Tab-separated table of C-alpha atoms and ligand atoms in Angstrom:
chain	number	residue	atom	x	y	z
A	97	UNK	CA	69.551	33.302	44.182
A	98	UNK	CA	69.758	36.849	45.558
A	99	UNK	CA	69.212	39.886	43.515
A	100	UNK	CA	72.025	42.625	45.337
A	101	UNK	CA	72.361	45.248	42.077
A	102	UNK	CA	69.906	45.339	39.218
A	103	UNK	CA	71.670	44.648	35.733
A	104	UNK	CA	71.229	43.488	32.190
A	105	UNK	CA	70.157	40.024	31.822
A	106	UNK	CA	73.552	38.897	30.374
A	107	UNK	CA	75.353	39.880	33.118
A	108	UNK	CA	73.902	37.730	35.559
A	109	UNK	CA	72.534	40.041	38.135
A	110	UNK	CA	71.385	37.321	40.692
A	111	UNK	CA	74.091	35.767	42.706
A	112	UNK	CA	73.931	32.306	44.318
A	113	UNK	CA	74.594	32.618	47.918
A	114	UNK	CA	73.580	30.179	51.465
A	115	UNK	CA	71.415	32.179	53.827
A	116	UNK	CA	70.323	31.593	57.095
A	117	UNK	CA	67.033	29.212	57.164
A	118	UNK	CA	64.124	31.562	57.438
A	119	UNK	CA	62.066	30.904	60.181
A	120	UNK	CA	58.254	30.803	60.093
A	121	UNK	CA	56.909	34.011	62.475
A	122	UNK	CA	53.285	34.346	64.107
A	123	UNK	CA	50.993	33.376	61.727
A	124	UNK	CA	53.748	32.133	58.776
A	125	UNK	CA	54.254	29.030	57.010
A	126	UNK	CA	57.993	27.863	56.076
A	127	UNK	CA	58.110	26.176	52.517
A	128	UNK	CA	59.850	24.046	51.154
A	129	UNK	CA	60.000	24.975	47.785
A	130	UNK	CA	60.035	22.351	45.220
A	131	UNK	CA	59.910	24.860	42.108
A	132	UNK	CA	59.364	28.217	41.221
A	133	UNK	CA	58.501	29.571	37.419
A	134	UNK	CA	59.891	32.873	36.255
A	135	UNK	CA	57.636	36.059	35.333
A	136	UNK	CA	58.820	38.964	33.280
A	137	UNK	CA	58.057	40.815	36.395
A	138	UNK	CA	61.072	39.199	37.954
A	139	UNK	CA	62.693	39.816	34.897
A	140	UNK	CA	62.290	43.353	35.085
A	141	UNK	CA	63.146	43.582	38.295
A	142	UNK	CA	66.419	41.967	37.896
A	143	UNK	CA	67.230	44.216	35.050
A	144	UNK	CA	66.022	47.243	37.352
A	145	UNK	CA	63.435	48.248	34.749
A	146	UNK	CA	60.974	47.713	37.910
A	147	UNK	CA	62.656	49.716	40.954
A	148	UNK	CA	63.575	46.999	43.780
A	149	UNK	CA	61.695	47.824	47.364
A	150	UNK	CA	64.462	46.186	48.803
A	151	UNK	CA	67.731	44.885	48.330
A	152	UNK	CA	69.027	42.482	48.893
A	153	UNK	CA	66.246	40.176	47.250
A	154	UNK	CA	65.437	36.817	47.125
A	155	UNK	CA	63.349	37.387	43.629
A	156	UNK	CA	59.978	34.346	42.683
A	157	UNK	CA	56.633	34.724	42.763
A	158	UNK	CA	54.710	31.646	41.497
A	159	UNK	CA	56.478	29.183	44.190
A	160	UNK	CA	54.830	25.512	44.488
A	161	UNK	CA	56.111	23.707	47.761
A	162	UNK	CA	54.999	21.767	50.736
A	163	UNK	CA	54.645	23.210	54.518
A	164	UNK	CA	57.726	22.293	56.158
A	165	UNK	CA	57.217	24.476	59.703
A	166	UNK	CA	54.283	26.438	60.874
A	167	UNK	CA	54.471	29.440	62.882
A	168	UNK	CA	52.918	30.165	66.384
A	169	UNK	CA	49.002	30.848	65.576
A	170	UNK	CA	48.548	29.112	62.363
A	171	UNK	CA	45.653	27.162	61.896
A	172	UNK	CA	44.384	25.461	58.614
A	173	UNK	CA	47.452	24.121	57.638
A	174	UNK	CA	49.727	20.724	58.454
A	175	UNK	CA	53.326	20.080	57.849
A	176	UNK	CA	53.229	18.259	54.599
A	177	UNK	CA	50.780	20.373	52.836
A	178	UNK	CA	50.863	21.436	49.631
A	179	UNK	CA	51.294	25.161	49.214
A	180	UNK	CA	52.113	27.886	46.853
A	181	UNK	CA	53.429	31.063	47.102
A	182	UNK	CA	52.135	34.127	44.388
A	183	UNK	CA	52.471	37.985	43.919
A	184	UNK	CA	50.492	38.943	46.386
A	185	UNK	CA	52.246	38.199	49.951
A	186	UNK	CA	50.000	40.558	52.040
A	187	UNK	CA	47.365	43.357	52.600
A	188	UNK	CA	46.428	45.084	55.353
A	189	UNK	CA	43.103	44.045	56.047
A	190	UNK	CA	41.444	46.644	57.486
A	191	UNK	CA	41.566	49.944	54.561
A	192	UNK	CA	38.509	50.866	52.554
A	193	UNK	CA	40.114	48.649	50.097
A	194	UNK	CA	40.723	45.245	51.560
A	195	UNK	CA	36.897	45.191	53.213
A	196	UNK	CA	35.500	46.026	49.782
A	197	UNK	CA	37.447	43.009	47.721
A	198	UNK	CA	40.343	45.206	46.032
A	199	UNK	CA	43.136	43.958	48.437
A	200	UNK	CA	44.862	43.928	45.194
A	201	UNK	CA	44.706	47.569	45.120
A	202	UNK	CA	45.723	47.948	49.243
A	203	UNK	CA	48.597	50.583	49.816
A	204	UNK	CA	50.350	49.116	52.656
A	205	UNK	CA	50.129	45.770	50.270
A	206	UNK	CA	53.148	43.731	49.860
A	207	UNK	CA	54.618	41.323	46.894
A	208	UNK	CA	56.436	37.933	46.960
A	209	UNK	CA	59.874	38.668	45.617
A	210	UNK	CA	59.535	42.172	45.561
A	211	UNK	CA	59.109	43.120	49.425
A	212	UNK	CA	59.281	39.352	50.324
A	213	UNK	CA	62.011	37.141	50.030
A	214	UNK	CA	60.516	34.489	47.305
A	215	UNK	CA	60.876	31.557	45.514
A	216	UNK	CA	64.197	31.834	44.125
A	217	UNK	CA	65.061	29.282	46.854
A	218	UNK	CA	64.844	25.934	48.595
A	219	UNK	CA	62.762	27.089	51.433
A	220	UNK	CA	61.355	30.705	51.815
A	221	UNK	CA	58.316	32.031	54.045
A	222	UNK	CA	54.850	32.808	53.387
A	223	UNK	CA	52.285	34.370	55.429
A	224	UNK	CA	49.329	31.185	55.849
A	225	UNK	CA	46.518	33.249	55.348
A	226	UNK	CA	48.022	34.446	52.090
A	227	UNK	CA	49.340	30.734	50.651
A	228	UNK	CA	47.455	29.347	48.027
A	229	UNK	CA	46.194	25.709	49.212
A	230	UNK	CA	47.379	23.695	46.069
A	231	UNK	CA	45.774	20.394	44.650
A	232	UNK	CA	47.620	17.026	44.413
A	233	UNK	CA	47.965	15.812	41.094
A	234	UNK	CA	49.819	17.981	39.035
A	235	UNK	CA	54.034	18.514	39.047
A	236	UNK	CA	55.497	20.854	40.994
A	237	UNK	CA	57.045	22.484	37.554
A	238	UNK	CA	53.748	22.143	35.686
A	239	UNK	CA	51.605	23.972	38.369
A	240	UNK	CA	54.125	26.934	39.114
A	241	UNK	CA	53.510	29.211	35.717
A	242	UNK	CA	50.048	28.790	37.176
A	243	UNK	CA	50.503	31.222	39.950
A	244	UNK	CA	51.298	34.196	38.381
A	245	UNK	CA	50.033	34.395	34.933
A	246	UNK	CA	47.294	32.257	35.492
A	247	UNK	CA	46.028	33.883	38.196
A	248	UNK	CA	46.367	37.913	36.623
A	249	UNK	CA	45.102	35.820	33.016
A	250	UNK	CA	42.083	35.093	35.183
A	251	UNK	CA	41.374	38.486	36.548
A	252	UNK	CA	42.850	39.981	32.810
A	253	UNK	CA	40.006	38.192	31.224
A	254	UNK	CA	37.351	39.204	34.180
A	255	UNK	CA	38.861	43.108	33.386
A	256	UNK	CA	37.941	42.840	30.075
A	257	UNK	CA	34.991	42.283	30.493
A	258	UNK	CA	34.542	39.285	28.329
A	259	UNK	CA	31.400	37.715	28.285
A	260	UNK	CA	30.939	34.088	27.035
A	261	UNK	CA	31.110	33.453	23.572
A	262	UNK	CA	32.425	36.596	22.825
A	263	UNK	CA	35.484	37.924	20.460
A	264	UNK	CA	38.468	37.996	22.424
A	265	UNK	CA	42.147	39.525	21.327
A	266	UNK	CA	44.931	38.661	22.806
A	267	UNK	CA	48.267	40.610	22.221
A	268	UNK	CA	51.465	38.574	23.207
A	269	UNK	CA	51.310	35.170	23.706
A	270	UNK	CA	53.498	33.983	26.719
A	271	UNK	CA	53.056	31.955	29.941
A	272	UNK	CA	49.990	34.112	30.851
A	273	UNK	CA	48.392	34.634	27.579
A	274	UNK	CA	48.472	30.396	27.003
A	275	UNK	CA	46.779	30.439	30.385
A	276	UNK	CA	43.743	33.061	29.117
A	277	UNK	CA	43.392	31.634	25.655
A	278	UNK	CA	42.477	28.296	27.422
A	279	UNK	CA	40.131	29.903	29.670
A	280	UNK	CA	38.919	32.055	27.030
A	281	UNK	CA	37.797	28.771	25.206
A	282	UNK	CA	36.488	27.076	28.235
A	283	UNK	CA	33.817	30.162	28.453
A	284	UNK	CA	33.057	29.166	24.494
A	285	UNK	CA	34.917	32.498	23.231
A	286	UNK	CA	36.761	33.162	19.748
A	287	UNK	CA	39.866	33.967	20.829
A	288	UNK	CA	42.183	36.130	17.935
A	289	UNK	CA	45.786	36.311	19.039
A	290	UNK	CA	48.491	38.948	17.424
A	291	UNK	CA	52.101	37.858	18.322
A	292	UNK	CA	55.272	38.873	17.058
A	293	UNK	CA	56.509	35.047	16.820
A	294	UNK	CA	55.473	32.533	14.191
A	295	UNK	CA	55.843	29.853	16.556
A	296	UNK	CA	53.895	31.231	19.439
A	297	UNK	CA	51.015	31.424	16.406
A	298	UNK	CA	51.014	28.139	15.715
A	299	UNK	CA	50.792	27.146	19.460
A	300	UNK	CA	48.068	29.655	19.503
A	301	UNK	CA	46.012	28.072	16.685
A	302	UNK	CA	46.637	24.440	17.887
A	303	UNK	CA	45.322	25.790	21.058
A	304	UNK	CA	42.243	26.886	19.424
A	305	UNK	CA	42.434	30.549	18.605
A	306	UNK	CA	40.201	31.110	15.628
A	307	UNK	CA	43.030	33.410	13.924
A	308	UNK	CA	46.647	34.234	14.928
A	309	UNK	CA	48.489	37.111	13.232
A	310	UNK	CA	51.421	39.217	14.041
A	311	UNK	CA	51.295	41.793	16.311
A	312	UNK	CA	50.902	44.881	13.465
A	313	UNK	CA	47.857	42.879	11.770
A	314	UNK	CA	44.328	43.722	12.626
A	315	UNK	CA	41.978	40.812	13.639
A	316	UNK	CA	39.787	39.849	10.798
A	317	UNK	CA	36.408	40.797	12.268
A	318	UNK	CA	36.185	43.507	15.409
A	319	UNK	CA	36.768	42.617	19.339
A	320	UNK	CA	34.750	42.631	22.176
A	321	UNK	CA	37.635	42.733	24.686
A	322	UNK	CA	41.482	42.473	24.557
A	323	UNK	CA	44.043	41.714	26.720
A	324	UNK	CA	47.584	43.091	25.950
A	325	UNK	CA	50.169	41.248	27.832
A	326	UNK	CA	52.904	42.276	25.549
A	327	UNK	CA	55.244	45.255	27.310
A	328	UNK	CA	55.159	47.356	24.466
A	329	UNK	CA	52.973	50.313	24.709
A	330	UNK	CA	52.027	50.837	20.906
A	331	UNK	CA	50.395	47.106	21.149
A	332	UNK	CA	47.813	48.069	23.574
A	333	UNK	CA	46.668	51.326	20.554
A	334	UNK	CA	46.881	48.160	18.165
A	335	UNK	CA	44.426	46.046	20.754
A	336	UNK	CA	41.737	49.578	20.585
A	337	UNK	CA	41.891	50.106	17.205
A	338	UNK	CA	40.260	46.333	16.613
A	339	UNK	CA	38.133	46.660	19.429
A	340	UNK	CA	33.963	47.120	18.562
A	341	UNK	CA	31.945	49.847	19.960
A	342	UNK	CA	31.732	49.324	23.655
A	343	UNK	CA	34.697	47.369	24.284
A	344	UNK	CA	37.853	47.198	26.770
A	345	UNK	CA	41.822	46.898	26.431
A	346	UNK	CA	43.071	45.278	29.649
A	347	UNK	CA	46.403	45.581	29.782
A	348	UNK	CA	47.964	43.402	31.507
A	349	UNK	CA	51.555	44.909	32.324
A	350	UNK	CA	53.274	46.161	35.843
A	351	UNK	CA	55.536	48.132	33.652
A	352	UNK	CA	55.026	49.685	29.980
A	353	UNK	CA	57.226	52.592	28.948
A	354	UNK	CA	54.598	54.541	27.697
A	355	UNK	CA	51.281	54.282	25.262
A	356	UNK	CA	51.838	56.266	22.208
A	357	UNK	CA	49.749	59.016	21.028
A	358	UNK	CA	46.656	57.952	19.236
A	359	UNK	CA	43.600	59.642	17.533
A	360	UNK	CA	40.219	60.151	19.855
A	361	UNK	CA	38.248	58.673	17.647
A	362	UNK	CA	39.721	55.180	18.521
A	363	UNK	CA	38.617	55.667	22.065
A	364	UNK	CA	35.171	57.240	20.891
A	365	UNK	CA	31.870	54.548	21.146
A	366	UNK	CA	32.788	53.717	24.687
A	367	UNK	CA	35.473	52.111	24.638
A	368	UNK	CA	38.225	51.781	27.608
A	369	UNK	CA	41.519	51.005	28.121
A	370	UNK	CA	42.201	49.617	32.038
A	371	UNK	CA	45.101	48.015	34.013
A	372	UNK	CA	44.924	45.198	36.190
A	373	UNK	CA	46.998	45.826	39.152
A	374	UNK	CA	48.255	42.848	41.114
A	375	UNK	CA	45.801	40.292	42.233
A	376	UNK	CA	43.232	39.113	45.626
A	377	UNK	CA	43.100	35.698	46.967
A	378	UNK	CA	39.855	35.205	45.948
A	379	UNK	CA	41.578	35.949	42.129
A	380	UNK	CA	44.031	33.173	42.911
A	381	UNK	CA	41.588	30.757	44.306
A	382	UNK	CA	39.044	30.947	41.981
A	383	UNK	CA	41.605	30.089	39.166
A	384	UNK	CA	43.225	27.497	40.928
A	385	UNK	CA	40.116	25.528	41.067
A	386	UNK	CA	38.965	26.486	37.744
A	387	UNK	CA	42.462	25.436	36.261
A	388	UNK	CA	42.260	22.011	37.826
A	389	UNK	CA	38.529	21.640	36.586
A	390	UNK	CA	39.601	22.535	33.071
A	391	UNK	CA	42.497	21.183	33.269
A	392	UNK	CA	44.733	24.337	32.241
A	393	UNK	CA	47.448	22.946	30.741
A	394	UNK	CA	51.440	24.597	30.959
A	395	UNK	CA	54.490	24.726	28.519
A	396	UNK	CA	57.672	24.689	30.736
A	397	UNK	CA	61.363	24.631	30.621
A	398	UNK	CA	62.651	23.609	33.462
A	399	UNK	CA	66.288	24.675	34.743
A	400	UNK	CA	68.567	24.385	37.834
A	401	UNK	CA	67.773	26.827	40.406
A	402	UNK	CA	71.460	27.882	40.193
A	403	UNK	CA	71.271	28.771	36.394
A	404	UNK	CA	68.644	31.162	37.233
A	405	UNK	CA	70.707	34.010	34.851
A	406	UNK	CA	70.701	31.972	32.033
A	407	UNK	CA	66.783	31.163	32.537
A	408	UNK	CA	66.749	35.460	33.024
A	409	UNK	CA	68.274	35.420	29.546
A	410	UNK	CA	66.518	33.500	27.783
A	411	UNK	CA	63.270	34.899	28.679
A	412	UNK	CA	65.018	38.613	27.941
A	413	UNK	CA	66.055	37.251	24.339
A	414	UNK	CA	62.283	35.800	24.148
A	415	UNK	CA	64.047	32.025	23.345
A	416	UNK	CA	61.669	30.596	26.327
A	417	UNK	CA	58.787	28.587	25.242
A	418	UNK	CA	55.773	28.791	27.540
A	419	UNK	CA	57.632	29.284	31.161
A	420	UNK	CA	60.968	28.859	32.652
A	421	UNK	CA	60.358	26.934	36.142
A	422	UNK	CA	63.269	26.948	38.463
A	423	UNK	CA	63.954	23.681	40.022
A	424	UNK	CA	66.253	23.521	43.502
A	425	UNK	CA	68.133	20.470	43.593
A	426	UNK	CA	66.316	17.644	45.976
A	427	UNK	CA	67.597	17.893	49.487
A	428	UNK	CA	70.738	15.859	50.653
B	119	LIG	ZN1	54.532	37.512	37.742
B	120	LIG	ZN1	44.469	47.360	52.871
């Protein structure tokens, strides 16, 4: 499903078309993708709310497959493999940056589905020493909201700088915030989550948040950490205004419009508001393993790979419960 011209949603910006099979270069892996879950990210970058780097695009960036070719010079990996594919496709290894651990933060970085062809497809390339080695067990649809908003819930939560058994808000509750809440409680924190939706409440509570409210509603006692994941900008003033003396708004959001004026004194007593900006592999593999320890559990909707709009949609209208996965029909 190839993204040529941004456009709303509705009118079904990505088109189906048969490209050539890509072919794994030095140091690649070619996958054979067996499902790939949709992020607002791609969402917004359909819409063109998030300027493409390159068009035509192949748009996915949480891609579960196995290895079907390796390239000249791979080692580590066999044919058969289980593999994943997530935002980050690539650093360049050698800035101040990616020898200090902040490949996330690399300039000449480059993103699955955004500089990359991704997952939006039956087979699609990945650089090895970027691939996520994936465990056996779970479903290819079940594991695949896993790779992007579990892996930035991970490094959201690590932002915040949430300790254990602290008081954790969480504003929005999609496919990443289920991911964080579950962590959240696996480090024994109260997690309070403000959400628009009645229904994503209720999933929050039976998931164990202490208190769900909607988003204009103040938690009943104050924070020591939020993370907004909500693109709405007056959201993340809502997640500082709860926060205690000290504490941090990570907000979790490639895009946000803008953050609305507030008054200093909500900022005052040391508190910060921060971004988190992409993700490492050491991000991604330290959740993976934590995820399958835990066992972090998904809420999917699964859809043809061809009805990729209408999944675009429905995540647009906010009808999609947990995350839609997109599912390529099994090779003939
Ligand atoms: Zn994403
Ligand atoms: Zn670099």
């Amino acid at each position: 499903m190839v993204l040529r011209r941004p456009g709303p949603a509705g009118s079904g910006p990505l088109e189906p078309a048969e490209l050539p099979d890509p072919r794994p270069g030095r140091g690649e892996l070619l996958l054979e993708v067996g499902a790939c879950a949709v992020c607002r990210t791609d969402l917004q970058l359909a819409e063109g709310d998030l300027a493409a780097r390159r068009l035509p695009i192949v748009p996915g960036h949480q891609a579960v497959g196995r290895v079907a070719a390796l390239g000249a010079g791979v080692h580590g990996w066999r044919e058969g493999d289980r593999a994943g594919a997530y935002w980050l496709a690539g650093a360049c290894g050698v800035c101040d940056r990616c020898r200090s651990g902040r490949e996330n933060l690399c300039e000449d970085a480059v993103f699955t589905g955004w500089d990359r062809d991704g997952g939006f497809a039956e087979r699609m390339v990945v650089r090895a020493d970027f691939a996520a080695a994936l465990p056996e067990g779970p479903g290819d649809v079940a594991l695949a909201p896993l790779l992007c908003g579990g892996i930035i819930g991970h490094r959201a939560l690590a932002a915040s700088g949430i300790a254990p058994g602290g008081r954790l808000g969480l504003y929005g509750f999609g496919a990443s915030a289920l991911c964080a809440l579950q962590l959240a409680r696996h480090m024994g924190c109260e997690v309070y989550v403000c959400t628009r939706s009645e229904r994503e409440r209720a999933r929050a509570r039976a998931l164990g948040a202490v208190w769900a409210g909607g988003s204009e509603e103040r938690p009943p006692v104050p924070l020591d950490a939020a993370v907004t994941f909500a693109p709405v900008g007056e959201v993340v003033v809502a997640a500082l205004a709860a926060l205690d003396r000290g504490g941090t708004v990570a907000v979790n959001a490639i895009h946000l419009d803008r953050i609305p004026e507030f008054p200093y004194e909500l900022l005052w007593w040391e508190r910060a508001i921060r971004s988190v900006a992409n993700v490492t592999r050491a991000d991604a593999a330290e959740f993976l393993a934590l995820a399958a320890e835990i066992p972090v559990t998904t809420q999917t909707e699964p859809h043809p790979l061809e009805d990729a709009n209408a999944a675009l949609g429905r995540l647009s209208r906010g009808e999609v419960e947990g995350a839609a996965v997109l599912v390529p029909a099994p090779r003939r």
